[in-house]
Short mmCIF file of C-alpha atoms in Angstrom, two decimals:
data_model
loop_
_atom_site.label_atom_id
_atom_site.label_comp_id
_atom_site.label_asym_id
_atom_site.label_seq_id
_atom_site.Cartn_x
_atom_site.Cartn_y
_atom_site.Cartn_z
CA UNK A 1 87.39 95.90 118.97
CA UNK A 2 88.78 95.25 115.47
CA UNK A 3 90.99 92.29 115.30
CA UNK A 4 94.29 92.80 114.49
CA UNK A 5 95.75 91.94 111.22
CA UNK A 6 99.72 93.42 110.25
CA UNK A 7 100.00 95.23 106.97
CA UNK A 8 102.52 97.31 105.18
CA UNK A 9 101.24 100.46 103.02
CA UNK A 10 103.25 102.24 100.78
CA UNK A 11 102.82 105.53 99.27
CA UNK A 12 105.56 108.04 97.55
CA UNK A 13 105.73 111.76 97.96
CA UNK A 14 107.41 114.43 96.07
CA UNK A 15 109.04 115.91 99.21
CA UNK A 16 110.46 115.05 103.02
CA UNK A 17 108.09 117.51 104.19
CA UNK A 18 105.00 116.16 102.38
CA UNK A 19 105.68 112.67 103.73
CA UNK A 20 106.28 113.74 107.36
CA UNK A 21 102.96 115.63 107.29
CA UNK A 22 101.52 112.38 106.31
CA UNK A 23 103.32 110.16 108.58
CA UNK A 24 102.82 112.39 111.58
CA UNK A 25 99.00 112.70 111.22
CA UNK A 26 99.24 108.43 110.96
CA UNK A 27 100.77 108.40 114.39
CA UNK A 28 98.95 110.94 116.17
CA UNK A 29 95.60 109.33 115.03
CA UNK A 30 97.09 106.27 116.17
CA UNK A 31 96.43 104.68 112.80
CA UNK A 32 100.02 103.46 112.18
CA UNK A 33 102.70 102.22 114.60
CA UNK A 34 105.74 103.54 112.72
CA UNK A 35 106.26 105.28 109.41
CA UNK A 36 109.52 105.12 107.48
CA UNK A 37 110.87 107.64 104.79
CA UNK A 38 113.57 106.76 102.35
CA UNK A 39 114.74 109.15 99.33
CA UNK A 40 114.09 107.06 96.06
CA UNK A 41 114.48 107.62 92.28
CA UNK A 42 111.00 106.52 90.20
CA UNK A 43 110.57 106.02 86.47
CA UNK A 44 107.31 105.84 85.82
CA UNK A 45 104.84 106.31 82.77
CA UNK A 46 102.46 109.02 83.51
CA UNK A 47 99.60 110.58 80.99
CA UNK A 48 101.44 108.65 78.33
CA UNK A 49 104.57 109.82 78.85
CA UNK A 50 108.30 108.53 80.84
CA UNK A 51 108.54 110.41 84.01
CA UNK A 52 111.82 110.27 86.49
CA UNK A 53 111.51 111.96 89.50
CA UNK A 54 113.24 111.94 93.26
CA UNK A 55 110.76 110.80 95.52
CA UNK A 56 110.61 109.99 99.40
CA UNK A 57 108.68 106.56 99.92
CA UNK A 58 106.96 106.46 102.90
CA UNK A 59 106.39 102.82 104.19
CA UNK A 60 103.66 102.51 106.90
CA UNK A 61 103.36 99.91 109.57
CA UNK A 62 99.51 99.42 110.54
CA UNK A 63 96.34 97.32 110.87
CA UNK A 64 93.86 96.15 108.04
CA UNK A 65 91.36 97.66 109.99
CA UNK A 66 92.75 100.58 109.34
CA UNK A 67 93.43 100.54 105.97
CA UNK A 68 90.48 102.75 104.57
CA UNK A 69 91.24 105.34 107.60
CA UNK A 70 94.81 105.77 106.33
CA UNK A 71 93.80 105.62 102.89
CA UNK A 72 91.60 108.53 103.33
CA UNK A 73 94.45 110.67 105.40
CA UNK A 74 97.31 110.27 102.41
CA UNK A 75 94.60 111.11 100.08
CA UNK A 76 93.21 114.75 101.99
CA UNK A 77 97.19 115.57 102.85
CA UNK A 78 98.55 114.39 99.18
CA UNK A 79 99.79 116.49 96.23
CA UNK A 80 99.44 113.95 93.87
CA UNK A 81 96.52 113.30 91.64
CA UNK A 82 96.96 109.27 91.60
CA UNK A 83 99.51 108.79 94.45
CA UNK A 84 100.99 105.26 94.91
CA UNK A 85 98.60 103.90 97.80
CA UNK A 86 99.54 99.86 97.86
CA UNK A 87 98.67 97.42 101.16
CA UNK A 88 100.77 94.56 101.45
CA UNK A 89 99.63 91.70 104.38
CA UNK A 90 102.04 90.66 107.08
CA UNK A 91 101.89 86.86 107.47
CA UNK A 92 104.93 86.39 110.00
CA UNK A 93 106.73 88.65 112.12
CA UNK A 94 108.81 89.25 115.39
CA UNK A 95 106.14 88.50 117.95
CA UNK A 96 107.22 91.14 120.21
CA UNK A 97 107.52 93.53 117.60
CA UNK A 98 103.61 92.91 116.57
CA UNK A 99 102.57 93.14 120.19
CA UNK A 100 104.13 96.86 120.47
CA UNK A 101 102.60 97.50 116.73
CA UNK A 102 99.59 96.55 118.20
CA UNK A 103 99.69 98.34 121.61
CA UNK A 104 100.49 101.36 119.51
CA UNK A 105 97.37 101.84 117.88
CA UNK A 106 95.12 101.09 120.61
CA UNK A 107 94.33 97.34 119.30
#
């Protein structure tokens, strides 16, 4: 069984529907324990042009061992050519919550 090393993976989507489609697939495949959505405003440079868009930030609670599967699922269901997909390790957290996360992913 793979080791449980909690991580937070973030991405953004153009719509809430797209975000929820990705989130539900992550949960159904048991490669995430929790997915959260929040509306944000993003300013960024794309193809030498400054852009400003309303987006949905998707915060994914997962395990390092699932990163590649999470990335693959996001890429297969995402409308952007180059979506933000960032993973941050979780060095500490409430023990009970971390146990719950591990259980949700069958680890």
